[in-house]
PDB file of C-alpha atoms in Angstrom:
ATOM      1  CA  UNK C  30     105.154  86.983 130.087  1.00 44.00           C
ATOM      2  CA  UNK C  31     106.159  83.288 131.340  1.00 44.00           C
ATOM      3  CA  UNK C  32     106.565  84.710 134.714  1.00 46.00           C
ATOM      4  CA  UNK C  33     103.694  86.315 135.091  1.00 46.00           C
ATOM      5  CA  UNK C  34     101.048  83.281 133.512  1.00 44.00           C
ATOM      6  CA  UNK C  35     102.973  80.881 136.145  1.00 45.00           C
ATOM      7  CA  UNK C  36     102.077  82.685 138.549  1.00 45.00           C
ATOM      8  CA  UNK C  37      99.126  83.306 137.989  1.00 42.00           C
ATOM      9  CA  UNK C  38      98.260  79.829 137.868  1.00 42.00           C
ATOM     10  CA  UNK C  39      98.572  79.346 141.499  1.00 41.00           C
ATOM     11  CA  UNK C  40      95.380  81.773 142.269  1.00 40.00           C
ATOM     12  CA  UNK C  41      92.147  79.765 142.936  1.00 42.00           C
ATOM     13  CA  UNK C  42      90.457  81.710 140.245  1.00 40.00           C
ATOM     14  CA  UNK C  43      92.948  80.261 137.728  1.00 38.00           C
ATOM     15  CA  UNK C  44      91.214  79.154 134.174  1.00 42.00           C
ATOM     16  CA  UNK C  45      92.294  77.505 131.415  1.00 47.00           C
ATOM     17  CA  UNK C  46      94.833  79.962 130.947  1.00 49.00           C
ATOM     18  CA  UNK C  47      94.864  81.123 134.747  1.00 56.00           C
ATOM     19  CA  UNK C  48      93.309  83.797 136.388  1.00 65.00           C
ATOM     20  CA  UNK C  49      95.090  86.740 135.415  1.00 68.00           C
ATOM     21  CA  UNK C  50      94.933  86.305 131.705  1.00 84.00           C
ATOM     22  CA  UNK C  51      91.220  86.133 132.250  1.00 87.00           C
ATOM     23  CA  UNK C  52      90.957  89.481 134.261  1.00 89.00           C
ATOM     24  CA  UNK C  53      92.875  90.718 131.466  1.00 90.00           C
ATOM     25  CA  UNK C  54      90.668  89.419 128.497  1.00 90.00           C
ATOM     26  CA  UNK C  55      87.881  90.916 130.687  1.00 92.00           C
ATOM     27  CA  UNK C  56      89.159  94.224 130.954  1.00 91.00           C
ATOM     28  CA  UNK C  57      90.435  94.256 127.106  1.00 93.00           C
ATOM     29  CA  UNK C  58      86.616  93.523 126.424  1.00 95.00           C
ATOM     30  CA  UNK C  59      86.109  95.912 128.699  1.00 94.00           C
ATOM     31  CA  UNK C  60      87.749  98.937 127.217  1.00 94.00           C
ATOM     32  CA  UNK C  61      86.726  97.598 123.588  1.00 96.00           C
ATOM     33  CA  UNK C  62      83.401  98.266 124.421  1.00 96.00           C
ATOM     34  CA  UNK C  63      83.115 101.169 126.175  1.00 94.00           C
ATOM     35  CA  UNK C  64      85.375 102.751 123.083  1.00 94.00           C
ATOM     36  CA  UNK C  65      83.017 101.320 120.759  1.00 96.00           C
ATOM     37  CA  UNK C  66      79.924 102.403 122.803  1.00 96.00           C
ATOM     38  CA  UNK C  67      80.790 105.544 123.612  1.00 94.00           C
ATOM     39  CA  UNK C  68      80.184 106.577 119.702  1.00 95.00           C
ATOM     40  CA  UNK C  69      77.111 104.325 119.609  1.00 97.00           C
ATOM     41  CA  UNK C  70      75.734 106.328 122.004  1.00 96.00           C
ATOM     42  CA  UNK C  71      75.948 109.779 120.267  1.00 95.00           C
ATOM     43  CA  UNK C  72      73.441 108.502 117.931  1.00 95.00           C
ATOM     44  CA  UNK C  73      72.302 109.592 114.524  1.00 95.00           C
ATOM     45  CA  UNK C  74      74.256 112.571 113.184  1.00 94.00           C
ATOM     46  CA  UNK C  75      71.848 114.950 111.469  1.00 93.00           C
ATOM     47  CA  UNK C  76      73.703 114.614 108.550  1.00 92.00           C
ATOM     48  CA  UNK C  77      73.185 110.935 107.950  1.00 94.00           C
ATOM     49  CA  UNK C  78      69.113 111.308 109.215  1.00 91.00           C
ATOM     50  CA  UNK C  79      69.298 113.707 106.275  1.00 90.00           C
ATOM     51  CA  UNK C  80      70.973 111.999 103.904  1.00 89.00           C
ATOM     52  CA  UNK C  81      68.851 108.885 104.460  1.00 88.00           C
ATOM     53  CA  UNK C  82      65.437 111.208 104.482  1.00 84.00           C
ATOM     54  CA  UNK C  83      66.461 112.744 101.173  1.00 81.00           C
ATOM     55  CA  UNK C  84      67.637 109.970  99.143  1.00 73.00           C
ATOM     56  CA  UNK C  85      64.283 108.197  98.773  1.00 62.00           C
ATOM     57  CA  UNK C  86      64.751 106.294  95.954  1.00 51.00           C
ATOM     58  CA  UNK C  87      61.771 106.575  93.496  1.00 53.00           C
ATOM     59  CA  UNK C  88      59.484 103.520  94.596  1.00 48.00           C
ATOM     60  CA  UNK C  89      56.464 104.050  93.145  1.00 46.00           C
ATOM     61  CA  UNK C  90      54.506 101.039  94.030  1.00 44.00           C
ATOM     62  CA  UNK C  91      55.350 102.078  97.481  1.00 45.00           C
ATOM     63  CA  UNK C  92      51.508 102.787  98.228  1.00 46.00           C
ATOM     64  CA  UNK C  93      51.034 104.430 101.997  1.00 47.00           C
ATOM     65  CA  UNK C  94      52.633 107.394 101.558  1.00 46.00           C
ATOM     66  CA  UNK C  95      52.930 108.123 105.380  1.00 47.00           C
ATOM     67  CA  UNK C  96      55.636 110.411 105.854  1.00 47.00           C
ATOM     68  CA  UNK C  97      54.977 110.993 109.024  1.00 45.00           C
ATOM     69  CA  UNK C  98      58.458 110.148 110.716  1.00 46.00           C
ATOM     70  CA  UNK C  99      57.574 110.367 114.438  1.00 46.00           C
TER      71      UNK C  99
ATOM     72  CA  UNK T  30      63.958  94.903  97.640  1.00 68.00           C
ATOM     73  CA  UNK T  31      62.771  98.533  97.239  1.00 77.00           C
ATOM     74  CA  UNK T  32      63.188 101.364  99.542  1.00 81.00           C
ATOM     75  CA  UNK T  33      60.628 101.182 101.728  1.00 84.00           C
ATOM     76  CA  UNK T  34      60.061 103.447 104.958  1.00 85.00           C
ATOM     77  CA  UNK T  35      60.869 100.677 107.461  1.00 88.00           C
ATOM     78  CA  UNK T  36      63.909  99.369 105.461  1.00 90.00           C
ATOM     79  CA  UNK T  37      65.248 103.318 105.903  1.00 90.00           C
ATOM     80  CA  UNK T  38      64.262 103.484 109.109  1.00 92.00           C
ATOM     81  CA  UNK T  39      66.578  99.743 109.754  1.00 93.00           C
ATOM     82  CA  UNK T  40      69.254 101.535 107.854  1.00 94.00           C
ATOM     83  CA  UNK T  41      69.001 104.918 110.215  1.00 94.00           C
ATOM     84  CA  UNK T  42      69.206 102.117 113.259  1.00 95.00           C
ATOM     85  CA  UNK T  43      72.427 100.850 112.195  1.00 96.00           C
ATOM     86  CA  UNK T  44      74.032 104.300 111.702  1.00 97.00           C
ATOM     87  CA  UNK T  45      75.541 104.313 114.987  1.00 97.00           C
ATOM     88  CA  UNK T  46      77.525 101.259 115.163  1.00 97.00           C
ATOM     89  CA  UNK T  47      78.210 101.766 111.678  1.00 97.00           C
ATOM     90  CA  UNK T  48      80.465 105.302 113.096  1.00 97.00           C
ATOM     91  CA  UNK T  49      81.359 103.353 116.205  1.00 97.00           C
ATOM     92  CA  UNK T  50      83.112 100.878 113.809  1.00 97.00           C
ATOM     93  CA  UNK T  51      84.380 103.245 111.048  1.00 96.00           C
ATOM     94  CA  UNK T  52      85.749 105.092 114.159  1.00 95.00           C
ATOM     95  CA  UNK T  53      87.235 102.154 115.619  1.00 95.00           C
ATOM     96  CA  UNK T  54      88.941 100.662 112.164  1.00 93.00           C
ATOM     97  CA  UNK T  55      90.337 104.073 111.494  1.00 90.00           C
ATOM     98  CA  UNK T  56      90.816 105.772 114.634  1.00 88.00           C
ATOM     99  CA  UNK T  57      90.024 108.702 112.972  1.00 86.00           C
ATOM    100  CA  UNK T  58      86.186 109.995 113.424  1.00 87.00           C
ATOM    101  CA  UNK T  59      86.721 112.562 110.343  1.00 89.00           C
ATOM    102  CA  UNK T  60      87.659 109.681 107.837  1.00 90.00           C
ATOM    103  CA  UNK T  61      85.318 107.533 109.914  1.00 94.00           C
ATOM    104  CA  UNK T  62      81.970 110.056 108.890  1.00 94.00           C
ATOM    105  CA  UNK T  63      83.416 110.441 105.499  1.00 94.00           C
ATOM    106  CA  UNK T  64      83.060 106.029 105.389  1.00 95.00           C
ATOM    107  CA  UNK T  65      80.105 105.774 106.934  1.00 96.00           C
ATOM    108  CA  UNK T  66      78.553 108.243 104.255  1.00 95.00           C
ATOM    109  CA  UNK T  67      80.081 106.777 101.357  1.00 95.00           C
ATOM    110  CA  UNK T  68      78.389 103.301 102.715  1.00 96.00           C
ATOM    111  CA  UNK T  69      74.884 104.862 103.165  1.00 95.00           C
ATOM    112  CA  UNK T  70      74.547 105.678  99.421  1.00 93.00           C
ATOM    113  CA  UNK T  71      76.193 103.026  98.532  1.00 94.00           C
ATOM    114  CA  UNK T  72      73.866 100.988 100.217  1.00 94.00           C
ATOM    115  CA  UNK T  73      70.815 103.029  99.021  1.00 91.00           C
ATOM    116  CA  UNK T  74      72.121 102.796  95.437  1.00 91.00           C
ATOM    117  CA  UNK T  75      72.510  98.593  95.551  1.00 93.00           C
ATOM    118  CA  UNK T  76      69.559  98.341  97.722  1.00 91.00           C
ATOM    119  CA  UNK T  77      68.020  96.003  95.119  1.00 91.00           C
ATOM    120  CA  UNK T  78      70.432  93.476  95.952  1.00 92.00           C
ATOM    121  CA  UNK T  79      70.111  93.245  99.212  1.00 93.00           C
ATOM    122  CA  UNK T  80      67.924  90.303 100.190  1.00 90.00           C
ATOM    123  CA  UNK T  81      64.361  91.262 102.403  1.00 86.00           C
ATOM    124  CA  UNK T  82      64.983  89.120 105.659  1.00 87.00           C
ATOM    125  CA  UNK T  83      68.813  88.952 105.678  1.00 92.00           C
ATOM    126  CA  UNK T  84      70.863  90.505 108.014  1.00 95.00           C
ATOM    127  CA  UNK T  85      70.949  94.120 107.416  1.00 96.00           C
ATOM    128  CA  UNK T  86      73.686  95.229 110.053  1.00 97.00           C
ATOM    129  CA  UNK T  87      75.794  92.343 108.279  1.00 97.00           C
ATOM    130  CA  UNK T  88      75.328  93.961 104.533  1.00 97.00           C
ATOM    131  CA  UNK T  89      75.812  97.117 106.133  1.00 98.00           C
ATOM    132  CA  UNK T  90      79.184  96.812 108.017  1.00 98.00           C
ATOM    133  CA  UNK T  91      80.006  94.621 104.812  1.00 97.00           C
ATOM    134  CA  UNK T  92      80.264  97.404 102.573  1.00 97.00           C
ATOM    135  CA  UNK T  93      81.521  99.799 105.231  1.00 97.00           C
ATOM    136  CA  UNK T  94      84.801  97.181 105.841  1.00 97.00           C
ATOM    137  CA  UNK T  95      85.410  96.761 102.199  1.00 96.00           C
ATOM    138  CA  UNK T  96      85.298 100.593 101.498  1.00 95.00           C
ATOM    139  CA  UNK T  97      87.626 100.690 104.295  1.00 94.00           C
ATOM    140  CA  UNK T  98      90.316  98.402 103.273  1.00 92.00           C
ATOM    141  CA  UNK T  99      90.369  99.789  99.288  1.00 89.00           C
ATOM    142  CA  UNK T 100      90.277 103.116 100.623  1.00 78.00           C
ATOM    143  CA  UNK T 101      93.094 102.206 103.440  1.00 68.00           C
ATOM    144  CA  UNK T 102      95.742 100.813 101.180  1.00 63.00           C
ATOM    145  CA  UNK T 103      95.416 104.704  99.236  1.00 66.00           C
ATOM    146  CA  UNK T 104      95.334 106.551 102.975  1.00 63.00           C
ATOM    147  CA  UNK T 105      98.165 104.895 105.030  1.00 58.00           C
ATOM    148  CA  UNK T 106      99.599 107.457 105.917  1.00 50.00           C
ATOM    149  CA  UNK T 107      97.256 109.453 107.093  1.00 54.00           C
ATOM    150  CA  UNK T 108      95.449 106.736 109.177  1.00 48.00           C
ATOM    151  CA  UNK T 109      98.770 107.002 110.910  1.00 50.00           C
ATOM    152  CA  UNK T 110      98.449 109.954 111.367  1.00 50.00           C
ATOM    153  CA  UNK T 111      95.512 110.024 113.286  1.00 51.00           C
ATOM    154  CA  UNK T 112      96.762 108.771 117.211  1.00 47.00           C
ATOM    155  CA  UNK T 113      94.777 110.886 120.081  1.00 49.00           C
ATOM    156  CA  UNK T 114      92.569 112.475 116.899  1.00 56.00           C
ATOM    157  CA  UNK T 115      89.827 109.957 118.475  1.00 55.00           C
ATOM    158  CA  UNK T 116      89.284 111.394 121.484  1.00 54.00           C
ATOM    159  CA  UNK T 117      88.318 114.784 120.459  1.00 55.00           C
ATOM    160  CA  UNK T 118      85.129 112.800 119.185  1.00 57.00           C
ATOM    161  CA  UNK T 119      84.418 111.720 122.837  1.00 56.00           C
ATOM    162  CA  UNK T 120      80.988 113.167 124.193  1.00 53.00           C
ATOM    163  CA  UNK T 121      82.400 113.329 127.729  1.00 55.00           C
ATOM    164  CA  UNK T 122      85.479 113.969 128.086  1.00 55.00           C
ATOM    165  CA  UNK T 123      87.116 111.229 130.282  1.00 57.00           C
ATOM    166  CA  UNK T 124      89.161 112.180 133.581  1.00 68.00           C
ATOM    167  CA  UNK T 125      92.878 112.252 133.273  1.00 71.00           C
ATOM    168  CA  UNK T 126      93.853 109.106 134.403  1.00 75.00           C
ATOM    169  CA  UNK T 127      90.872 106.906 132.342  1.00 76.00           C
ATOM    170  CA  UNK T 128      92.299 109.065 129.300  1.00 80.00           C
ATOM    171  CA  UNK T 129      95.075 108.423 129.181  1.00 82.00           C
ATOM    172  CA  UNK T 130      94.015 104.796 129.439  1.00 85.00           C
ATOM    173  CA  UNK T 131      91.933 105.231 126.758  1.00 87.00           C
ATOM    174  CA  UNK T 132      94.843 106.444 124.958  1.00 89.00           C
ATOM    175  CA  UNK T 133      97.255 103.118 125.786  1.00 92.00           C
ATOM    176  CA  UNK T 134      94.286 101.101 124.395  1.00 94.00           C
ATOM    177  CA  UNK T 135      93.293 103.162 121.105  1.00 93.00           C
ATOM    178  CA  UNK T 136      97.429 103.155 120.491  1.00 94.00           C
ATOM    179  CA  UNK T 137      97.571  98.847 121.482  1.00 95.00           C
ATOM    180  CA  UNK T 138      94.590  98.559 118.644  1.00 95.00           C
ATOM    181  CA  UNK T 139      95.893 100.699 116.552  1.00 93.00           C
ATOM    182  CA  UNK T 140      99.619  98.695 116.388  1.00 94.00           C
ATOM    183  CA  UNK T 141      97.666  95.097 115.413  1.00 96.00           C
ATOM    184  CA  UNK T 142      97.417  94.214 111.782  1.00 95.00           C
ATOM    185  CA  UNK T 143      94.234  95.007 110.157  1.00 94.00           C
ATOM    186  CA  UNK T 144      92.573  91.802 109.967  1.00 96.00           C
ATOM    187  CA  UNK T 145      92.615  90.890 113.596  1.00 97.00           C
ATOM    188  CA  UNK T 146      91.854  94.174 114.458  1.00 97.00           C
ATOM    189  CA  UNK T 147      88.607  94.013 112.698  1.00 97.00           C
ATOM    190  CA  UNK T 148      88.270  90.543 113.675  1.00 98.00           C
ATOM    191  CA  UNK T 149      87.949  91.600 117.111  1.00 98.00           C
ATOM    192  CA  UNK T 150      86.105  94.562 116.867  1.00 98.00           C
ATOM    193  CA  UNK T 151      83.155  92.695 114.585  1.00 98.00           C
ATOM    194  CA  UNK T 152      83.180  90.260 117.464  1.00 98.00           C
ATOM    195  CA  UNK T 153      84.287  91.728 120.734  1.00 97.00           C
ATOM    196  CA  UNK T 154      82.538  95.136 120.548  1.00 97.00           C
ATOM    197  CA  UNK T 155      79.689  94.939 117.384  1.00 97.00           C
ATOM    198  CA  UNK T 156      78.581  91.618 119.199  1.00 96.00           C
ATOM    199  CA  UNK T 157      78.139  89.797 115.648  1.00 98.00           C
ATOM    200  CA  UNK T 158      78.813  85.897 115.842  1.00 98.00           C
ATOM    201  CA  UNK T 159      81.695  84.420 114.493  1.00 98.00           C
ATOM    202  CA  UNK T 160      79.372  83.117 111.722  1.00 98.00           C
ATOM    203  CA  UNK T 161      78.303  86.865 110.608  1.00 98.00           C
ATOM    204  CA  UNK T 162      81.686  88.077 111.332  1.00 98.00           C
ATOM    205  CA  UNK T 163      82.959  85.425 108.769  1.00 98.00           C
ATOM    206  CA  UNK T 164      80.654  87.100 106.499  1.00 97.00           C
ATOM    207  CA  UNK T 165      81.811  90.300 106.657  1.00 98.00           C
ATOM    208  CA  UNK T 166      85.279  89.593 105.992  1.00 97.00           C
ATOM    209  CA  UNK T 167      84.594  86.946 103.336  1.00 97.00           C
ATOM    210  CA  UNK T 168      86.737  84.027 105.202  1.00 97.00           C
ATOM    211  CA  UNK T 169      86.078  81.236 107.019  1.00 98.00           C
ATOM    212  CA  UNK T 170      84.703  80.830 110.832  1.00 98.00           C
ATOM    213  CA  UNK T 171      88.052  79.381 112.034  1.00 98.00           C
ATOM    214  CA  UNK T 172      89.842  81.772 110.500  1.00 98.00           C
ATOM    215  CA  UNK T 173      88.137  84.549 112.578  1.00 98.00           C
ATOM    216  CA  UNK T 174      88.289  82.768 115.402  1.00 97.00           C
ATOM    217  CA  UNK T 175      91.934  82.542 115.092  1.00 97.00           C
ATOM    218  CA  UNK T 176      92.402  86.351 114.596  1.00 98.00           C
ATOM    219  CA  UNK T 177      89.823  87.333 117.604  1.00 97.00           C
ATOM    220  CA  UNK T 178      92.442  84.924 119.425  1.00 95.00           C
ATOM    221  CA  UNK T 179      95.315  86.516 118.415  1.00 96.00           C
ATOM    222  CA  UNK T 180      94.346  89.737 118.554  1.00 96.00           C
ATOM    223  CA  UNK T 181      93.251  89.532 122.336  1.00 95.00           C
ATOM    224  CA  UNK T 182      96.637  87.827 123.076  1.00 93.00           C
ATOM    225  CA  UNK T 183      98.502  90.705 121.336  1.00 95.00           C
ATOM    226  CA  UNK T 184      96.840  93.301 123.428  1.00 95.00           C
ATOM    227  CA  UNK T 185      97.452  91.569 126.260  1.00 93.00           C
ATOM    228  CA  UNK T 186     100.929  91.845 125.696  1.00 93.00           C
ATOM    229  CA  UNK T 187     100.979  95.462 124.572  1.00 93.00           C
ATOM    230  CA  UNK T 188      99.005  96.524 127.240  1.00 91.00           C
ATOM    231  CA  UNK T 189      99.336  94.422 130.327  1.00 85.00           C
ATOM    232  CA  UNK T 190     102.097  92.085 130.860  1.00 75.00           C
ATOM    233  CA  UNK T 191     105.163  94.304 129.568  1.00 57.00           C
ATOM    234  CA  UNK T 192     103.902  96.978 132.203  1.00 48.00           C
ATOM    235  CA  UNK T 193     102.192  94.987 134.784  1.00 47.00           C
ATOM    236  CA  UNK T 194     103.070  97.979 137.325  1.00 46.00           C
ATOM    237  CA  UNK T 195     100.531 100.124 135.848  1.00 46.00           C
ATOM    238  CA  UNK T 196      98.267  97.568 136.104  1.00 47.00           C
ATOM    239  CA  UNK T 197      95.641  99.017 138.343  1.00 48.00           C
ATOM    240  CA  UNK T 198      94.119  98.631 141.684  1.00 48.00           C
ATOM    241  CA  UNK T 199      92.510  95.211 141.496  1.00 50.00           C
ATOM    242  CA  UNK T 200      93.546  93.287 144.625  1.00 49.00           C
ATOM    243  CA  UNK T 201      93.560  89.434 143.175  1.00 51.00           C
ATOM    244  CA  UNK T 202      95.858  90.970 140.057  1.00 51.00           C
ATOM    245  CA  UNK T 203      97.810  93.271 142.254  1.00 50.00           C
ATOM    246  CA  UNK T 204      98.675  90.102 144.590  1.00 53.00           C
ATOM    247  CA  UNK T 205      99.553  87.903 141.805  1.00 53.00           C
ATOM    248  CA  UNK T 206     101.693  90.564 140.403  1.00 53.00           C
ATOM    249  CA  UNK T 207     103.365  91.965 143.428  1.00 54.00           C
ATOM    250  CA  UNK T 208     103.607  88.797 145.266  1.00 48.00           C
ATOM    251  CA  UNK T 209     104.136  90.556 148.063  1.00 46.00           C
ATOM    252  CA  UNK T 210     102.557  88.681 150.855  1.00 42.00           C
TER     253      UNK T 210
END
């Protein structure tokens, strides 16, 4: 791990920590991300739209009672 | 406050980073729908406490991260269990190669300990602040700041220096690397 941060400081694009270590915190973000937004992407499960829908808690002063969910 | 139709429509909005967390804290989407269900009426249920005009996400992913760490010390095992269960929840399946990337990286966030790895995730892929992310956890700013940091040198290790071969066709990497020049 020594070896590879000193050289890494030699390349122009070194940072703080050189320029390797940031290429690899970028792609670590990277792969975080697209992990993470890969499920975000799938949406709303009917399940959950359901379960939301359904469990309408009694709110009686509630007074527009659009239901209209467009 | 009560129930009302927009506050259920916010809590419908946050349903899919709710999974996409729950998936990425347990690796396992099963166990992952299971949470994010158990947090929805749990939410619905306390909904009187939450304040109007706070941060719903945060409350949200609050309750969801708690459920997962009482329910996590019961479930070990089978959270262990779960390796290369995650992909099978992937929309499109990825190409050989990218998978079994995907694989390395689910396996390198899978081996940190639990508070950076939700450290990191809060931060790295939910995009709350360090602030929020605080929050959630119920510690102090430096204190996540210190796990995000640790956790991102960890898989940096795991994943990229102890096989820098592997590391991929980027020419200013490949160069420092191979110093072959």
């Amino acid at each position: 791990m020594k070896d590879v941060k000193s050289q890494a400081n030699k390349t122009p694009a070194s940072g703080k920590q050189g320029g390797l270590n940031a290429e690899i915190q970028s792609r670590i973000g990277h792969q975080l991300r697209a992990m993470y937004d890969d499920v975000v992407r799938q949406g709303v499960p009917d399940r959950f739209a359901e379960l939301i829908r359904k469990l309408d808690v009694p709110a009686a002063d509630q007074t527009n009672n659009n239901d209209g969910r467009d | 406050m009560p129930l009302t139709d927009a506050l259920r429509d916010d809590i419908l909005a946050s349903v899919p980073s709710l999974r996409a967390f729950a998936i990425s804290l347990s690796g396992n989407s099963d166990r992952a729908d299971d949470l994010v269900q158990e947090t929805l009426l749990r939410a619905l249920a306390n909904i009187d406490s939450f304040q109007p005009g706070s941060n719903l996400p945060a409350w949200l992913f609050t309750i969801l991260r708690n459920l997962f760490r009482s329910d996590y010390r019961k479930r070990r095992r089978e959270v262990e269990d779960a390796e290369g269960n995650y992909a099978k929840t992937l929309k499109t399946q990825p190409s050989q190669s990218a998978h079994l990337e995907f694989e390395e990286f689910r396996a390198a966030l899978d081996k940190l300990p639990q508070d950076q790895r939700e450290a990191l995730i809060l931060v790295g892929a939910s995009g709350f602040s360090y602030e929020d992310a605080a929050a959630i956890c119920g510690c102090a700013v430096g204190t996540i700041k210190s796990r995000v940091n640790r956790a991102r040198s960890k898989l940096s290790a795991l994943l990229y220096v102890d096989g820098a071969e592997d590391f991929g066709p980027d020419d200013t990497v490949r160069a420092v690397i191979g110093g072959n020049g």
